[in-house]
Tab-separated table of C-alpha atoms in Angstrom:
chain	number	residue	atom	x	y	z
A	1	MET	CA	41.904	-26.978	23.546
A	2	LEU	CA	42.580	-29.061	20.757
A	3	SER	CA	38.620	-29.972	20.713
A	4	ILE	CA	37.832	-25.667	20.301
A	5	LEU	CA	40.456	-25.434	17.597
A	6	THR	CA	38.595	-28.206	15.291
A	7	GLU	CA	35.727	-26.870	15.530
A	8	PHE	CA	36.476	-23.357	14.915
A	9	LEU	CA	38.310	-24.976	11.668
A	10	ASN	CA	34.914	-26.599	11.060
A	11	VAL	CA	33.220	-23.593	11.259
A	12	ILE	CA	35.585	-21.870	8.783
A	13	GLY	CA	35.495	-24.734	6.426
A	14	ILE	CA	31.287	-24.234	6.387
A	15	LEU	CA	31.616	-20.794	5.564
A	16	LEU	CA	33.905	-21.158	2.892
A	17	ASP	CA	32.221	-23.909	1.468
A	18	TRP	CA	29.150	-21.934	1.406
A	19	GLY	CA	30.893	-18.687	0.123
A	20	SER	CA	31.843	-20.660	-2.767
A	21	LYS	CA	28.373	-22.063	-3.781
A	22	ILE	CA	26.731	-18.216	-3.567
A	23	LEU	CA	30.001	-16.777	-5.361
A	24	VAL	CA	30.410	-19.180	-7.638
A	25	PRO	CA	27.804	-20.431	-9.669
A	26	GLU	CA	28.120	-24.323	-10.950
A	27	SER	CA	26.449	-23.501	-14.357
A	28	MET	CA	25.055	-21.152	-16.154
A	29	SER	CA	21.476	-22.163	-15.706
A	30	SER	CA	22.247	-21.686	-11.842
A	31	ILE	CA	23.010	-17.798	-11.673
A	32	ASN	CA	20.811	-15.881	-10.226
A	33	PHE	CA	20.726	-11.896	-9.273
A	34	ILE	CA	23.174	-12.919	-5.942
A	35	HIS	CA	25.186	-13.589	-8.510
A	36	VAL	CA	24.944	-10.427	-11.082
A	37	ALA	CA	24.993	-8.303	-7.371
A	38	ILE	CA	27.964	-9.547	-6.306
A	39	TRP	CA	29.980	-10.065	-10.311
A	40	THR	CA	28.709	-6.566	-11.397
A	41	PRO	CA	30.305	-4.087	-9.909
A	42	ALA	CA	33.674	-6.246	-9.317
A	43	THR	CA	34.044	-6.850	-12.919
A	44	ILE	CA	33.609	-2.935	-13.214
A	45	SER	CA	36.199	-2.383	-10.930
A	46	LEU	CA	38.394	-5.265	-12.439
A	47	LEU	CA	38.290	-3.795	-15.964
A	48	ASN	CA	38.609	0.335	-14.701
A	49	GLY	CA	41.772	-0.932	-13.495
A	50	ALA	CA	42.803	-2.820	-16.219
A	51	ARG	CA	42.017	-0.026	-18.413
A	52	ALA	CA	43.612	2.502	-16.192
A	53	MET	CA	46.692	0.168	-16.604
A	54	ILE	CA	46.713	-0.025	-19.918
A	55	PHE	CA	46.299	4.083	-20.634
A	56	ARG	CA	49.666	3.985	-18.272
A	57	MET	CA	51.688	1.799	-20.711
A	58	LEU	CA	50.865	3.788	-23.546
A	59	PRO	CA	53.418	6.270	-24.793
A	60	GLU	CA	53.436	9.716	-23.463
A	61	GLU	CA	51.301	12.025	-25.785
A	62	GLN	CA	52.892	14.620	-27.444
A	63	VAL	CA	52.346	18.337	-25.835
A	64	PHE	CA	50.927	21.226	-27.576
A	65	SER	CA	50.813	24.359	-26.086
A	66	PRO	CA	47.596	26.386	-26.149
A	67	THR	CA	46.719	29.437	-28.928
A	68	MET	CA	44.066	31.060	-26.312
A	69	SER	CA	42.957	31.840	-23.068
A	70	ALA	CA	41.639	29.175	-20.861
A	71	SER	CA	38.015	30.612	-19.866
A	72	ARG	CA	37.507	31.097	-23.887
A	73	ALA	CA	37.931	27.947	-24.620
A	74	ASP	CA	36.471	26.274	-21.238
A	75	ARG	CA	33.708	28.476	-22.574
A	76	GLU	CA	33.433	26.677	-26.035
A	77	THR	CA	33.391	23.086	-25.180
A	78	LEU	CA	30.778	24.035	-22.526
A	79	ALA	CA	28.948	25.600	-25.504
A	80	PHE	CA	29.944	22.762	-28.197
A	81	LEU	CA	29.306	19.248	-25.961
A	82	SER	CA	26.359	21.079	-24.142
A	83	SER	CA	24.614	20.592	-28.420
A	84	ASN	CA	26.891	17.919	-28.905
A	85	PRO	CA	26.338	15.566	-25.951
A	86	GLY	CA	29.309	12.535	-26.347
A	87	THR	CA	31.789	13.880	-28.962
A	88	ILE	CA	35.243	13.042	-28.872
A	89	GLN	CA	38.508	15.538	-28.810
A	90	ARG	CA	38.964	15.487	-32.401
A	91	HIS	CA	35.356	16.538	-33.121
A	92	ILE	CA	35.824	19.796	-30.476
A	93	ARG	CA	38.454	20.539	-32.127
A	94	GLN	CA	37.173	20.134	-36.365
A	95	ASN	CA	34.084	22.389	-35.158
A	96	THR	CA	34.971	24.917	-32.960
A	97	SER	CA	37.886	27.489	-33.238
A	98	MET	CA	40.190	25.661	-30.687
A	99	SER	CA	43.479	24.192	-30.810
A	100	VAL	CA	44.720	20.653	-29.959
A	101	GLY	CA	46.636	22.240	-26.517
A	102	ASP	CA	43.342	23.872	-26.669
A	103	VAL	CA	41.438	21.377	-26.667
A	104	GLU	CA	43.350	18.439	-24.248
A	105	GLY	CA	43.536	21.722	-21.997
A	106	SER	CA	39.806	22.930	-21.502
A	107	VAL	CA	38.701	19.530	-21.507
A	108	ARG	CA	40.806	18.480	-18.088
A	109	ARG	CA	40.264	21.543	-16.622
A	110	LEU	CA	36.655	20.745	-16.583
A	111	GLN	CA	37.068	17.642	-16.079
A	112	GLU	CA	38.770	18.652	-12.589
A	113	LYS	CA	36.256	21.359	-11.777
A	114	GLY	CA	33.332	18.581	-12.602
A	115	LEU	CA	32.162	20.223	-14.995
A	116	VAL	CA	32.683	17.459	-17.519
A	117	ARG	CA	33.502	13.359	-17.720
A	118	ARG	CA	34.339	10.496	-19.564
A	119	ARG	CA	31.473	8.534	-20.745
A	120	TRP	CA	32.233	4.402	-18.658
A	121	PHE	CA	34.701	3.110	-21.198
A	122	SER	CA	34.669	5.472	-24.452
A	123	PRO	CA	36.842	8.238	-25.489
A	124	GLN	CA	33.765	10.627	-25.439
A	125	PHE	CA	32.584	13.002	-22.926
A	126	GLU	CA	29.328	14.358	-22.110
A	127	LEU	CA	28.493	17.267	-19.344
A	128	THR	CA	27.462	16.356	-16.100
A	129	ALA	CA	24.664	18.181	-14.529
A	130	GLU	CA	27.207	21.050	-12.858
A	131	GLY	CA	28.745	21.275	-16.551
A	132	LYS	CA	25.048	21.739	-18.505
A	133	LYS	CA	24.101	24.248	-15.492
A	134	SER	CA	27.222	26.101	-16.714
A	135	ALA	CA	26.436	25.555	-20.768
A	136	ALA	CA	23.456	26.823	-19.825
A	137	LYS	CA	24.908	30.346	-17.686
A	138	ILE	CA	27.006	30.818	-20.730
A	139	GLN	CA	24.203	30.782	-23.139
A	140	ARG	CA	21.743	33.198	-21.278
A	141	GLU	CA	24.937	35.236	-21.122
A	142	GLU	CA	25.982	35.127	-24.811
A	143	GLU	CA	21.828	35.616	-25.416
A	144	ARG	CA	22.337	38.972	-23.320
A	145	ALA	CA	25.180	40.075	-24.831
A	146	GLU	CA	23.737	39.490	-28.660
A	147	LEU	CA	20.583	41.617	-27.499
A	148	ALA	CA	22.393	44.112	-26.035
A	149	ALA	CA	24.954	44.531	-28.890
A	150	GLN	CA	21.458	44.433	-31.551
A	151	LYS	CA	20.231	47.759	-29.540
A	152	ALA	CA	23.600	49.087	-29.565
A	153	ALA	CA	23.504	48.439	-33.100
A	154	ALA	CA	19.997	49.944	-32.691
A	155	ARG	CA	20.206	53.179	-31.517
A	156	ALA	CA	23.640	53.581	-33.862
A	157	VAL	CA	21.295	53.370	-36.863
A	158	ALA	CA	18.828	55.955	-35.002
A	159	ALA	CA	21.412	58.450	-34.282
A	160	ALA	CA	22.634	58.308	-37.618
A	161	GLU	CA	18.997	58.713	-39.021
A	162	ARG	CA	18.302	61.242	-37.209
A	163	ALA	CA	21.809	63.829	-37.953
A	164	GLU	CA	20.434	62.859	-41.374
A	165	LEU	CA	17.650	64.630	-40.839
A	166	ARG	CA	18.890	66.552	-39.269
A	167	ALA	CA	21.833	68.040	-41.144
A	168	GLU	CA	18.417	67.156	-44.652
A	169	ALA	CA	16.242	69.923	-42.052
A	170	ALA	CA	19.997	72.479	-42.325
A	171	ALA	CA	20.473	72.369	-45.225
A	172	GLU	CA	16.661	73.063	-46.427
A	173	ARG	CA	16.461	75.996	-44.701
A	174	ALA	CA	20.305	77.510	-46.173
A	175	GLU	CA	19.258	76.731	-48.862
A	176	LEU	CA	15.569	78.545	-48.109
A	177	ARG	CA	17.893	81.628	-47.099
A	178	ALA	CA	19.815	81.467	-49.848
A	179	GLU	CA	16.245	81.904	-52.238
A	180	ARG	CA	15.496	84.331	-50.209
A	181	ALA	CA	18.243	86.502	-49.994
A	182	GLU	CA	17.975	86.066	-54.073
A	183	ALA	CA	15.036	87.324	-54.334
A	184	ARG	CA	15.367	90.118	-52.010
A	185	ARG	CA	18.356	91.366	-54.412
A	186	VAL	CA	16.436	90.758	-57.325
A	187	ALA	CA	14.112	92.664	-55.756
A	188	ARG	CA	16.164	95.403	-55.105
A	189	GLU	CA	17.710	95.662	-59.385
A	190	GLU	CA	14.344	95.744	-60.149
A	191	ALA	CA	13.444	98.168	-58.287
A	192	LYS	CA	16.445	100.382	-58.866
A	193	ALA	CA	15.740	99.345	-62.733
A	194	ALA	CA	12.193	101.249	-62.616
A	195	ALA	CA	13.580	103.784	-60.787
A	196	GLY	CA	15.985	105.188	-63.828
A	197	PRO	CA	18.852	106.839	-63.101
A	198	PRO	CA	19.781	108.663	-60.363
A	199	ARG	CA	19.025	112.934	-60.144
A	200	THR	CA	22.303	114.998	-60.777
A	201	ARG	CA	21.770	118.306	-58.400
A	202	SER	CA	23.061	121.387	-60.316
A	203	ARG	CA	25.531	123.481	-57.728
A	204	ARG	CA	23.849	127.077	-56.969
A	205	LYS	CA	26.293	129.816	-58.200
A	206	VAL	CA	27.176	132.297	-55.342
A	207	ALA	CA	26.959	135.787	-56.441
A	208	THR	CA	30.419	137.821	-55.954
A	209	VAL	CA	29.795	141.658	-54.235
């Protein structure tokens, strides 16, 4: 029994020695792809954990109230990040009509939906693949709305022009009728003047018996 335990401890010692040689390089020149493949994810995980701990230790930021609806703020944020990838919240607020509370709430909601993500070890935000699809959809909707507004404006202008033409035509017809009526009146007066004064009829005397 003791010999079995001794052999088991010897195997454990060999494995630990082998693992230490693989995981820990003796010098910089002895680093190979195995060390990189093993330690890169571990280093990134450690840095992410340290970063999260630092953020938890920071004092809480002031809470700002939003000034517009959530849907409108999300649309503006998606549109801005679509044309300005890799930007920070302050730049979004400075270049849009949103307030601090609108930007903070919008970025938080879009992150929860998986449409926006923060770049690694950076305060910058960018769109995910789904976020790019949503931004493209919003752009298409805005283009269709703008086109519809342009068509409606063109129809309104055309209707106004037709109404103006009808009014002008009605005014011309009324003027023509007035001219014709005036011409008939003048013609009647000229005809009366040419005929002279009206003749007076003498009354016949009735003979009395």
